[in-house]
Tab-separated table of C-alpha atoms in Angstrom:
chain	number	residue	atom	x	y	z
W	221	UNK	CA	99.828	101.194	112.773
W	222	UNK	CA	101.526	99.268	110.003
W	223	UNK	CA	102.557	100.231	106.493
W	224	UNK	CA	103.046	97.549	103.857
W	225	UNK	CA	103.759	97.749	100.156
W	226	UNK	CA	101.932	95.360	97.867
W	227	UNK	CA	101.728	94.636	94.160
W	228	UNK	CA	98.121	94.298	93.031
W	229	UNK	CA	97.078	92.593	89.818
W	230	UNK	CA	93.556	93.469	88.713
W	231	UNK	CA	91.497	91.137	86.550
W	232	UNK	CA	89.564	92.564	83.597
W	233	UNK	CA	86.426	92.446	85.720
W	234	UNK	CA	88.020	94.269	88.673
W	235	UNK	CA	89.979	96.892	86.699
W	236	UNK	CA	87.008	99.166	86.023
W	237	UNK	CA	85.630	99.198	89.562
W	238	UNK	CA	86.440	101.647	92.420
W	239	UNK	CA	87.998	98.935	94.563
W	240	UNK	CA	90.786	101.075	96.058
W	241	UNK	CA	88.342	103.842	96.966
W	242	UNK	CA	86.156	101.279	98.729
W	243	UNK	CA	89.221	99.789	100.418
W	244	UNK	CA	89.970	103.156	101.973
W	245	UNK	CA	86.375	103.960	102.878
W	246	UNK	CA	85.297	100.584	104.273
W	247	UNK	CA	88.490	99.564	106.084
W	248	UNK	CA	89.913	102.935	107.189
W	249	UNK	CA	93.154	102.363	105.315
W	250	UNK	CA	95.293	105.155	103.971
W	251	UNK	CA	96.973	104.368	100.679
W	252	UNK	CA	99.821	105.696	98.589
W	253	UNK	CA	99.829	104.764	94.902
W	254	UNK	CA	103.463	104.214	93.977
W	255	UNK	CA	102.897	103.005	90.408
W	256	UNK	CA	99.846	102.039	88.394
W	257	UNK	CA	99.001	100.711	84.940
W	258	UNK	CA	95.269	100.079	84.855
W	259	UNK	CA	92.777	100.567	82.042
W	260	UNK	CA	89.052	99.871	82.251
W	261	UNK	CA	88.075	96.476	80.797
W	262	UNK	CA	91.742	95.395	80.710
W	263	UNK	CA	93.997	93.772	83.274
W	264	UNK	CA	95.953	96.182	85.430
W	265	UNK	CA	98.800	96.363	87.903
W	266	UNK	CA	99.390	98.712	90.825
W	267	UNK	CA	102.022	99.124	93.519
W	268	UNK	CA	100.319	100.417	96.621
W	269	UNK	CA	101.408	101.195	100.158
W	270	UNK	CA	98.636	100.462	102.651
W	271	UNK	CA	98.702	102.119	106.073
W	272	UNK	CA	96.428	101.287	108.997
W	273	UNK	CA	95.910	98.929	111.882
W	274	UNK	CA	96.865	95.300	111.390
W	275	UNK	CA	93.209	94.230	111.580
W	276	UNK	CA	92.196	96.827	108.986
W	277	UNK	CA	95.082	95.773	106.734
W	278	UNK	CA	94.173	92.083	106.949
W	279	UNK	CA	90.484	92.799	106.341
W	280	UNK	CA	91.395	95.030	103.404
W	281	UNK	CA	93.585	92.327	101.862
W	282	UNK	CA	90.702	89.852	102.159
W	283	UNK	CA	88.398	92.399	100.505
W	284	UNK	CA	90.834	92.755	97.601
W	285	UNK	CA	91.070	88.991	97.141
W	286	UNK	CA	87.274	88.619	97.265
W	287	UNK	CA	87.071	91.184	94.464
W	288	UNK	CA	89.403	89.379	92.089
W	289	UNK	CA	92.646	91.208	92.885
W	290	UNK	CA	95.839	89.131	93.110
W	291	UNK	CA	98.251	90.354	95.782
W	292	UNK	CA	102.009	89.902	96.061
W	293	UNK	CA	104.919	91.592	97.819
W	294	UNK	CA	107.122	94.150	96.095
W	295	UNK	CA	110.183	93.097	98.086
W	296	UNK	CA	111.512	91.078	95.149
W	297	UNK	CA	110.876	93.819	92.593
W	298	UNK	CA	114.223	95.593	93.125
W	299	UNK	CA	117.227	93.414	93.731
W	300	UNK	CA	121.001	93.460	93.540
W	301	UNK	CA	123.171	91.121	91.505
W	302	UNK	CA	125.966	90.630	94.033
W	303	UNK	CA	128.299	89.313	91.321
W	304	UNK	CA	128.138	92.704	89.548
W	305	UNK	CA	128.211	94.990	92.586
W	306	UNK	CA	131.603	96.332	93.558
W	307	UNK	CA	130.260	98.514	96.413
W	308	UNK	CA	131.064	101.870	94.846
W	309	UNK	CA	128.313	103.590	96.842
W	310	UNK	CA	126.629	105.537	94.026
W	311	UNK	CA	123.281	104.093	95.122
W	312	UNK	CA	123.646	105.429	98.676
W	313	UNK	CA	123.292	109.040	97.628
W	314	UNK	CA	119.959	108.523	95.857
W	315	UNK	CA	118.153	106.041	98.092
W	316	UNK	CA	115.410	107.979	99.929
W	317	UNK	CA	114.670	105.241	102.490
W	318	UNK	CA	118.150	104.020	103.464
W	319	UNK	CA	117.440	100.629	101.933
W	320	UNK	CA	121.039	100.811	100.709
W	321	UNK	CA	123.576	101.669	103.407
W	322	UNK	CA	127.114	100.971	104.535
W	323	UNK	CA	126.854	98.883	107.701
W	324	UNK	CA	130.563	98.458	108.293
W	325	UNK	CA	132.919	101.377	107.682
W	326	UNK	CA	135.883	98.993	107.806
W	327	UNK	CA	134.819	96.978	104.763
W	328	UNK	CA	132.750	99.757	103.122
W	329	UNK	CA	130.387	97.121	101.741
W	330	UNK	CA	126.942	98.315	100.730
W	331	UNK	CA	124.066	96.399	102.296
W	332	UNK	CA	120.615	96.218	100.681
W	333	UNK	CA	117.547	95.980	102.927
W	334	UNK	CA	114.600	94.935	100.768
W	335	UNK	CA	112.082	95.636	103.509
W	336	UNK	CA	112.966	99.356	103.384
W	337	UNK	CA	112.871	99.562	99.577
W	338	UNK	CA	109.958	101.436	97.975
W	339	UNK	CA	110.913	100.443	94.410
W	340	UNK	CA	111.543	104.053	93.361
W	341	UNK	CA	114.190	102.776	90.902
W	342	UNK	CA	116.680	105.577	91.599
W	343	UNK	CA	119.437	103.104	92.479
W	344	UNK	CA	118.838	101.236	89.227
W	345	UNK	CA	119.372	104.423	87.231
W	346	UNK	CA	122.682	105.388	88.874
W	347	UNK	CA	124.357	101.986	89.228
W	348	UNK	CA	127.401	102.050	86.922
W	349	UNK	CA	127.671	98.248	86.732
W	350	UNK	CA	123.899	97.629	86.460
W	351	UNK	CA	124.057	95.498	89.614
W	352	UNK	CA	120.791	97.020	90.821
W	353	UNK	CA	117.960	95.541	88.786
W	354	UNK	CA	114.216	95.858	88.654
W	355	UNK	CA	111.410	93.605	87.593
W	356	UNK	CA	108.659	95.315	85.681
W	357	UNK	CA	105.049	95.024	86.679
W	358	UNK	CA	104.846	91.984	84.397
W	359	UNK	CA	107.709	90.252	86.251
W	360	UNK	CA	110.294	90.589	83.460
W	361	UNK	CA	113.648	92.277	84.058
W	362	UNK	CA	113.785	95.874	82.901
């Protein structure tokens, strides 16, 4: 089993259709909607975690593409400006996935593991220097 987080961009044509329901039904994928902004007859965006076998995941991604959905990774959605971070550790206490941890107790430097990040934005809210940043669903900095 694999679990991957993806950012989906729905075209106007695709936004009003039950594509995610069909994705689950046809390809035996479990999904977790992490964020969504979709309106019928308008473009929409969704952050989704897909869980299933690698074959099911790959087939599901192809299905999405065939139905006019653009797919990208969310790994670059949350990021750290290393020039602003002074490793205070505020982010450690709120990160639910240990994407932010102290690897070396000697240096006490905070490491950020994008692959563990679920873009919950909690670190962004508590960072006193605003070193943790987030891109909105449109790609602009928030």
